[in-house]
Coordinates of C-alpha atoms and ligand atoms in Angstrom, one line a residue:
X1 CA -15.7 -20.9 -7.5
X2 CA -16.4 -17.1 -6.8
X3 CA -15.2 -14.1 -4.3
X4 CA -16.9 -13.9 -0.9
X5 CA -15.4 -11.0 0.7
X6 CA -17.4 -7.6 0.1
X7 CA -14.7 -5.5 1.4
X8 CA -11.4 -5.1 1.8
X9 CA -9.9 -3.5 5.6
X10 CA -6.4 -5.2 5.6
X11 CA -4.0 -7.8 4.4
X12 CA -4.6 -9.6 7.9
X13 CA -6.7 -12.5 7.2
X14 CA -6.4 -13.1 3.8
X15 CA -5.1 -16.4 2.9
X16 CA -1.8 -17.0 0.6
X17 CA -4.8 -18.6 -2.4
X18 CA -6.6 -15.6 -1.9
X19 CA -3.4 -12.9 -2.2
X20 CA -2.5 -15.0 -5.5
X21 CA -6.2 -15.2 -7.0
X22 CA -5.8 -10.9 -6.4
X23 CA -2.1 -11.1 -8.3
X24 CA -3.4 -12.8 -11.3
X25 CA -6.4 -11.0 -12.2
X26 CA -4.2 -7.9 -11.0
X27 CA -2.0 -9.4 -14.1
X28 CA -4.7 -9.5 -16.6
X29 CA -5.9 -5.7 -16.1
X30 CA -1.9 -4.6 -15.9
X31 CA -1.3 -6.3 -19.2
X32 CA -4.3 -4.9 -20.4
X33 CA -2.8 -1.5 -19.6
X34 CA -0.3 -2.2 -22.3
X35 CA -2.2 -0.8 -25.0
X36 CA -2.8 2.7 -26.2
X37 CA -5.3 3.7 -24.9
X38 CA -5.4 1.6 -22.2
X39 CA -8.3 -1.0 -22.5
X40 CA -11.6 0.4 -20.6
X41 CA -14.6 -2.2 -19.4
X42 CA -17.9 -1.8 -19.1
X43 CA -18.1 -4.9 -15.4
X44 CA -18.9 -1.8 -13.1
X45 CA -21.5 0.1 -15.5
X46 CA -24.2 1.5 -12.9
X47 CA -22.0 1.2 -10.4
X48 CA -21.4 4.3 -8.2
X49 CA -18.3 4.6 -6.0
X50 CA -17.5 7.9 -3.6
X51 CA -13.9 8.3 -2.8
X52 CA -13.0 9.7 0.6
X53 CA -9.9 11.3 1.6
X54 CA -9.6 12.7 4.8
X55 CA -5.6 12.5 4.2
X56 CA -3.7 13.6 1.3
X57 CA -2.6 11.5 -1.2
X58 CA -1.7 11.3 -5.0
X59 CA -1.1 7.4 -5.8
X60 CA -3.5 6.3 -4.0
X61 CA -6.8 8.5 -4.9
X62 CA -5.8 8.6 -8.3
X63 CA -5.0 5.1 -9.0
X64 CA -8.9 4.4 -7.5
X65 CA -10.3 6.9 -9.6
X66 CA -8.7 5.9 -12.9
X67 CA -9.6 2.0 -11.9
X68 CA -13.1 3.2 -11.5
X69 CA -13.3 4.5 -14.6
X70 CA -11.4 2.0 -16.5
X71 CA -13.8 -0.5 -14.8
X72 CA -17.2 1.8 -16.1
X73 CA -18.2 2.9 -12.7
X74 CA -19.3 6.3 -11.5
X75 CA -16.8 8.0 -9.3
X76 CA -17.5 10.7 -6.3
X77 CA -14.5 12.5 -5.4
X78 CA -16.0 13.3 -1.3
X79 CA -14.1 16.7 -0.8
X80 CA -13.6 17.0 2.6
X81 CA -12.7 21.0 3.0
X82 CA -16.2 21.5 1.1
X83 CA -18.4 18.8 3.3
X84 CA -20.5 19.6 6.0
X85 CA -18.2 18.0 8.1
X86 CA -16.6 21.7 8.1
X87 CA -19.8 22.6 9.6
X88 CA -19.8 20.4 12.6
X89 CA -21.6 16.9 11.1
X90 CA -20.1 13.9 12.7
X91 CA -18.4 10.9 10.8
X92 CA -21.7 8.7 11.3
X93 CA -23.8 10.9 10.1
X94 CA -21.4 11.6 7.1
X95 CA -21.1 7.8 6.4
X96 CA -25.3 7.6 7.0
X97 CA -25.7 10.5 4.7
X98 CA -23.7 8.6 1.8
X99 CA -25.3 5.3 2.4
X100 CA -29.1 7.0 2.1
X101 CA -27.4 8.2 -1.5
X102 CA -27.7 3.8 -2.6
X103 CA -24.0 3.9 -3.6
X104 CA -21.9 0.5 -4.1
X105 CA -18.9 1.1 -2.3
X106 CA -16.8 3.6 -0.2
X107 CA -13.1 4.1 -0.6
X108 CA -11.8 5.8 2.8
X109 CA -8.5 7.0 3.7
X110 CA -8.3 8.7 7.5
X111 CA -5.8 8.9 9.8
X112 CA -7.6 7.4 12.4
X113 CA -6.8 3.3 13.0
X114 CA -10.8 1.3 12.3
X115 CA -12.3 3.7 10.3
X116 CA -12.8 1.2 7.6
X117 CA -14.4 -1.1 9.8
X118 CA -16.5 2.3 11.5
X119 CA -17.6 3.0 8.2
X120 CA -18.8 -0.4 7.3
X121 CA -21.2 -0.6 10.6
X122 CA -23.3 2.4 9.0
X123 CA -22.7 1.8 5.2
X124 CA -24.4 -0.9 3.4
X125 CA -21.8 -1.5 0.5
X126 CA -18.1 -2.3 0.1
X127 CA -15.7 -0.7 2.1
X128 CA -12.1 -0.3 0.8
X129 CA -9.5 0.8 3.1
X130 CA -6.9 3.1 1.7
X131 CA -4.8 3.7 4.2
X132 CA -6.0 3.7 8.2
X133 CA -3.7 5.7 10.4
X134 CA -1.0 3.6 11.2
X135 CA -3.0 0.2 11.0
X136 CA -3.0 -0.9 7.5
X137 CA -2.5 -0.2 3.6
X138 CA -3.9 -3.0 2.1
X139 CA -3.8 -2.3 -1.9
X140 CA -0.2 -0.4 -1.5
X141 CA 1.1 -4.0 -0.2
X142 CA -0.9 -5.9 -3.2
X143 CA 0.6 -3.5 -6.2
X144 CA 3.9 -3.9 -4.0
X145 CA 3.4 -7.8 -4.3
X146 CA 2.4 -7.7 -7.9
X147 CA 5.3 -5.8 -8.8
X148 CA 7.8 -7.8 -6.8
X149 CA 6.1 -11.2 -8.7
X150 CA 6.5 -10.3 -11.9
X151 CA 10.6 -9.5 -11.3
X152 CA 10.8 -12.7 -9.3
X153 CA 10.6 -16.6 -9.4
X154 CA 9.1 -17.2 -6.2
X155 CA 8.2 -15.3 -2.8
X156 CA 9.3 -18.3 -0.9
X157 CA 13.3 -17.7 -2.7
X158 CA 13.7 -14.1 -1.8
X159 CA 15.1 -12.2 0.9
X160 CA 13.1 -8.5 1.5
X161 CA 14.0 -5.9 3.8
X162 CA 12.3 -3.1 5.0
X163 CA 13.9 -0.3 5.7
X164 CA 12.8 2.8 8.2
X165 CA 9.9 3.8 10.1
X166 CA 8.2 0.5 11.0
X167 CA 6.7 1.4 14.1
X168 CA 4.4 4.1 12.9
X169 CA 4.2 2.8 8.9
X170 CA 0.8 1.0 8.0
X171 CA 2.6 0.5 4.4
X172 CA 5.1 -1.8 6.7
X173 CA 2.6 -3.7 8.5
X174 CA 0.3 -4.6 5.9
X175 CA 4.1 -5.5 3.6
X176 CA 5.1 -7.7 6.9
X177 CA 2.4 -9.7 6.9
X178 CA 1.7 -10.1 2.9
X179 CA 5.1 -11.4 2.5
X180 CA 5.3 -13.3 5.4
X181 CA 1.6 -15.2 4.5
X182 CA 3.1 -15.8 0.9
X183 CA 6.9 -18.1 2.5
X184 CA 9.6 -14.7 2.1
X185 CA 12.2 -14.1 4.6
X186 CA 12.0 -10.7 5.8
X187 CA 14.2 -8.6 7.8
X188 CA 13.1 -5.0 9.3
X189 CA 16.2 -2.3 9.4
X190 CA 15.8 0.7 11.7
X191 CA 16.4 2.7 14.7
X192 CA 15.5 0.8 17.9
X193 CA 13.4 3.5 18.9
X194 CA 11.2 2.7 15.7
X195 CA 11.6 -1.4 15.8
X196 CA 10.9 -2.5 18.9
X197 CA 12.0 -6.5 19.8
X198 CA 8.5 -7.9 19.7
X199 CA 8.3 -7.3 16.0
X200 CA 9.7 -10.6 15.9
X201 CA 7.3 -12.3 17.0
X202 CA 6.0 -11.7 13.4
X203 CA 8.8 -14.2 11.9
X204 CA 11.0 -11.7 10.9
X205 CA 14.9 -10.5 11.7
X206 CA 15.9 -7.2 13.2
X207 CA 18.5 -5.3 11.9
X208 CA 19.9 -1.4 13.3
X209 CA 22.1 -1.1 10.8
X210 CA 21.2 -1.5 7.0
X211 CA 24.8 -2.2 6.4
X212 CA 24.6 -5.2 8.4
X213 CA 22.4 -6.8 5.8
X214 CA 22.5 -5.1 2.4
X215 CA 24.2 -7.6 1.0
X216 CA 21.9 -10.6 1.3
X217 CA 18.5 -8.4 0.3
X218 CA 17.0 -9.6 -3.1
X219 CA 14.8 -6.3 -2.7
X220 CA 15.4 -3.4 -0.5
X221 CA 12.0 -1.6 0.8
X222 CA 12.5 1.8 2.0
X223 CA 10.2 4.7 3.1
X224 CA 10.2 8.3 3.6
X225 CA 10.0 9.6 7.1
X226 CA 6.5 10.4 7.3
X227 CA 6.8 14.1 8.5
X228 CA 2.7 14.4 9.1
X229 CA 3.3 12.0 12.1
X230 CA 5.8 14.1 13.5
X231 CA 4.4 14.0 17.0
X232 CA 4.6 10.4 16.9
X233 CA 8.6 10.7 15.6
X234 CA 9.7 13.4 18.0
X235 CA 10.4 11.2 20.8
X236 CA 12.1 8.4 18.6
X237 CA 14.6 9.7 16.8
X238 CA 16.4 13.3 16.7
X239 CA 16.3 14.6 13.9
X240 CA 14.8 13.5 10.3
X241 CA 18.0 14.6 8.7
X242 CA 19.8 12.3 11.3
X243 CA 17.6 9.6 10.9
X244 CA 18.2 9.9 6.8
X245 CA 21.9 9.9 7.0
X246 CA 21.9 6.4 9.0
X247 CA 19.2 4.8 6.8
X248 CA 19.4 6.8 3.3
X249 CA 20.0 4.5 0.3
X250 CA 22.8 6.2 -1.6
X251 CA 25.0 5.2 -4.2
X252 CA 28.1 4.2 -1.8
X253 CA 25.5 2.0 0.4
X254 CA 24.3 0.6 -2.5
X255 CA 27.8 -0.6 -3.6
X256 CA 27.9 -3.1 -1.0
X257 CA 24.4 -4.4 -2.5
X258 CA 24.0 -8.0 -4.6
X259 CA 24.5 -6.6 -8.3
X260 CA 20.7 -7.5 -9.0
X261 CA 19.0 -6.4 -6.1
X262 CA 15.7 -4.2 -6.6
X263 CA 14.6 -1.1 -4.9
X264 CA 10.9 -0.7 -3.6
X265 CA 9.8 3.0 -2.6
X266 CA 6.0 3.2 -2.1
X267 CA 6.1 7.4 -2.7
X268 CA 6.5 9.6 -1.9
X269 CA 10.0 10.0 -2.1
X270 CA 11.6 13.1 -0.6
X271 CA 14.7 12.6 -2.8
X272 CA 17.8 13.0 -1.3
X273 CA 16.5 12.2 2.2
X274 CA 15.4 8.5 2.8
X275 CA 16.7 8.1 -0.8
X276 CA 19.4 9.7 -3.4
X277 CA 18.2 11.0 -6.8
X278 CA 20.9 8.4 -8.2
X279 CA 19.2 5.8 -6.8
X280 CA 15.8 6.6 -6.6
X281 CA 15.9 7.6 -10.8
X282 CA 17.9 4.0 -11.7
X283 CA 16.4 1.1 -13.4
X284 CA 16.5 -1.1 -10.3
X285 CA 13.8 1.2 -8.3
X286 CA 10.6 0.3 -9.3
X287 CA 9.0 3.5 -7.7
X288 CA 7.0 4.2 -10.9
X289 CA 5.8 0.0 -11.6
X290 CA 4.4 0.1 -8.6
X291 CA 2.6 3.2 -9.5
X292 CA 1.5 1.0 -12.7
X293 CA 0.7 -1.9 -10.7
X294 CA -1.4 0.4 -8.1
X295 CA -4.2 0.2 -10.6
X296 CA -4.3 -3.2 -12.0
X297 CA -4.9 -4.1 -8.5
X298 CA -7.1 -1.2 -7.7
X299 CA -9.4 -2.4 -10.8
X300 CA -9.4 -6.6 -9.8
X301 CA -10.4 -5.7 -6.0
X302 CA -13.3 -3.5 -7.7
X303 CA -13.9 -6.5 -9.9
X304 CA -13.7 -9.5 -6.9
X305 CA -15.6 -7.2 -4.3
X306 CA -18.3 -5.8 -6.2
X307 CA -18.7 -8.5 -8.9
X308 CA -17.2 -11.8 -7.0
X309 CA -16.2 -12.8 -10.4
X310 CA -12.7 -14.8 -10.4
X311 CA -12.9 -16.0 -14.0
X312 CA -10.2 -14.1 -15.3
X313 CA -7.9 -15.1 -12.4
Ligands
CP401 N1 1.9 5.2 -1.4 C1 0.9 6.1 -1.2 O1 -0.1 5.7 -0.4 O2 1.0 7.3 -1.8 P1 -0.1 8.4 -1.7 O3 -0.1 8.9 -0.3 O4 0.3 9.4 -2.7 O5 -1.5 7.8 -2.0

C-alpha cells in the first residue's frame, strides 16, 4: 500500500491510520537523527523545493530546509523583500512564475487563511502549508504529536490542555483536531473573549481558569500571545501583560500540577510572559523535542508526498 495525498493544507481530513503512518516514519528519520552527523539520504535527489515565507519564522523554515537537505533535495529559499512582488507582481503570477521554473513542491507560509489551497490552483506540484493565517499549522501539530507519543502510552489515556489564544491560534486548531481524531480528551483554557462556547462543539471542555484544571492535565499546551495579530487581540483582552498574569505557567501554578505532567510550548516563547524561565528551561517542557521532532516529520511528509513511499512506516 502507498501515499495518495500530494499535498499537505491541514490536519482536517486526515484520518487517525493516516496521522499514525506520518508518526512512524516521523520515528525512523528522528532516530536516524541520533547519530553524529545526522544520517543524510539521497530519496529526494533531483528534487527541487522553493520555500516561501511571507511571515517570519525560525522553526518552521529551518526545520524545512534542513529536512530538504537531509532528504537530497534542492532547496529555494523565495525571499520575499527581494521578489518582484516588491514591485507590484500579484500572488498568481508569483505562484505561475515558480511553477514555469518545473519545481516539485512549494512550502508557503502567509498570513492570509487558503493560500495553500490558492497556490495549488496555479502550481502543478506539492503544496505544503506552513502556517495559513489563523487557519491551520499542519506539521507544528504532527512534531507536537510525535513528541507527545514517544512520552506517552496512548493518546486515547491522556488528558491535554491548551492553554491561551485559541480563537486566533492556527497551532490550536490544527492541535484540536489532531488530538481529538487520534481518542484524547482535551480541554481549551482561556479568556472568554478568546474561547468562545461553540468551540465545544469540537468535543472538547472549556475552562477560564487554568487553575480549575491543572491538576488533571497529563500535558499542558501553552502559547505566546501572538503580538503580530494585535488588531485581532485588541478588542479581546486588555492588556498582554494582563492576559499573561491570568494564564502564565509559573512555578507556583505549576505546584498544583500532577508530579509528571509535561509542558508543550510550540516557540516562540517570550519567557517570563505566557511562560517563566523556571518553567520554560525544566526537563518537563519539551520546547526544544519538539524543535527535534519538527524535522523528522518535515523529512517523512517530503518522503510520503513527493515519493508515496510508506515502507519505512
Ligand atoms: N512554531 C513555529 O511555527 O515557530 P516559527 O514561527 O519560528 O516557525
Amino acid at each position: 500500500m502507498g501515499w495518495d495525498k500530494k499535498d499537505i493544507f491541514g490536519i482536517e481530513g486526515l484520518t487517525k491510520e493516516e496521522l499514525f503512518t506520518i508518526l512512524k516514519i516521523s520515528k525512523y528519520y528522528k532516530d536516524s537523527m541520533k547519530l553524529k552527523p545526522a544520517k543524510s539520504f539521497t530519496l529526494l535527489q533531483g528534487y527541487t523545493i522553493v520555500n516561501m515565507f511571507f511571515e517570519a519564522s525560525t522553526r518552521t523554515r529551518v526545520s524545512f530546509e534542513v529536512a530538504e537537505k537531509r532528504m537530497g533535495a534542492f532547496t529555494i529559499n523565495f525571499d520575499v523583500e527581494m521578489s518582484s512582488v516588491k514591485k507590484g507582481e500579484t500572488f498568481v503570477d508569483t505562484i505561475k512564475t515558480i511553477n514555469a521554473m518545473q519545481v516539485d513542491a512549494i512550502v508557503i507560509r502567509h498570513s492570509d487563511c487558503g493560500i495553500p489551497q490558492l497556490t495549488k490552483k496555479y502550481f502543478s506540484g506539492s503544496v505544503l502549508n506552513a502556517g495559513d493565517g489563523t487557519h491551520e499549522h499542519p506539521t507544528q501539530t504532527l512534531l507536537d504529536l510525535l513528541s507527545m507519543w514517544e512520552h506517552i502510552k496512548c493518546f486515547e489515556d491522556i488528558h491535554v490542555g491548551i492553554v491561551g489564544d485559541i480563537l486566533y491560534s492556527r497551532v490550536a486548531r490544527s492541535l484540536i483536531i489532531g488530538l481529538k481524531t487520534l481518542g484524547t480528551k482535551v480541554s481549551l483554557i482561556g479568556p472568554p473573549t478568546l474561547l468562545p462556547e461553540y468551540f465545544k462543539d469540537w468535543g472538547v471542555n472549556i475552562y477560564y481558569k487554568l487553575d480549575d484544571i491543572i491538576s488533571e492535565l497529563d500535558i499542558i499546551y501553552i502559547y505566546r500571545i501572538q503580538k503580530e495579530r494585535a488588531e485581532l487581540l485588541r478588542p479581546a483582552i486588555p492588556s498582554i501583560g494582563d492576559f499573561a498574569k491570568l494564564y502564565q505557567l509559573n512555578e507556583p501554578r505549576m505546584e498544583k500540577a500532577k508530579k509528571d505532567a509535561l509542558i508543550m510550548h510550540p516557540g516562540p516563547a517570550i519567557r517570563d510572559s505566557e511562560v517563566s524561565t523556571a518553567i520554560y528551561d525544566s526537563k518537563r517542557c519539551l520546547a526544544l523535542d519538539q524543535v527535534t521532532s519538527g524535522v523528522a516529520v518535515r523529512m517523512a511528509l517530503l518522503q510520503l508526498l513527493l515519493k508515496g513511499e510508506i515502507n519505512n512506516a
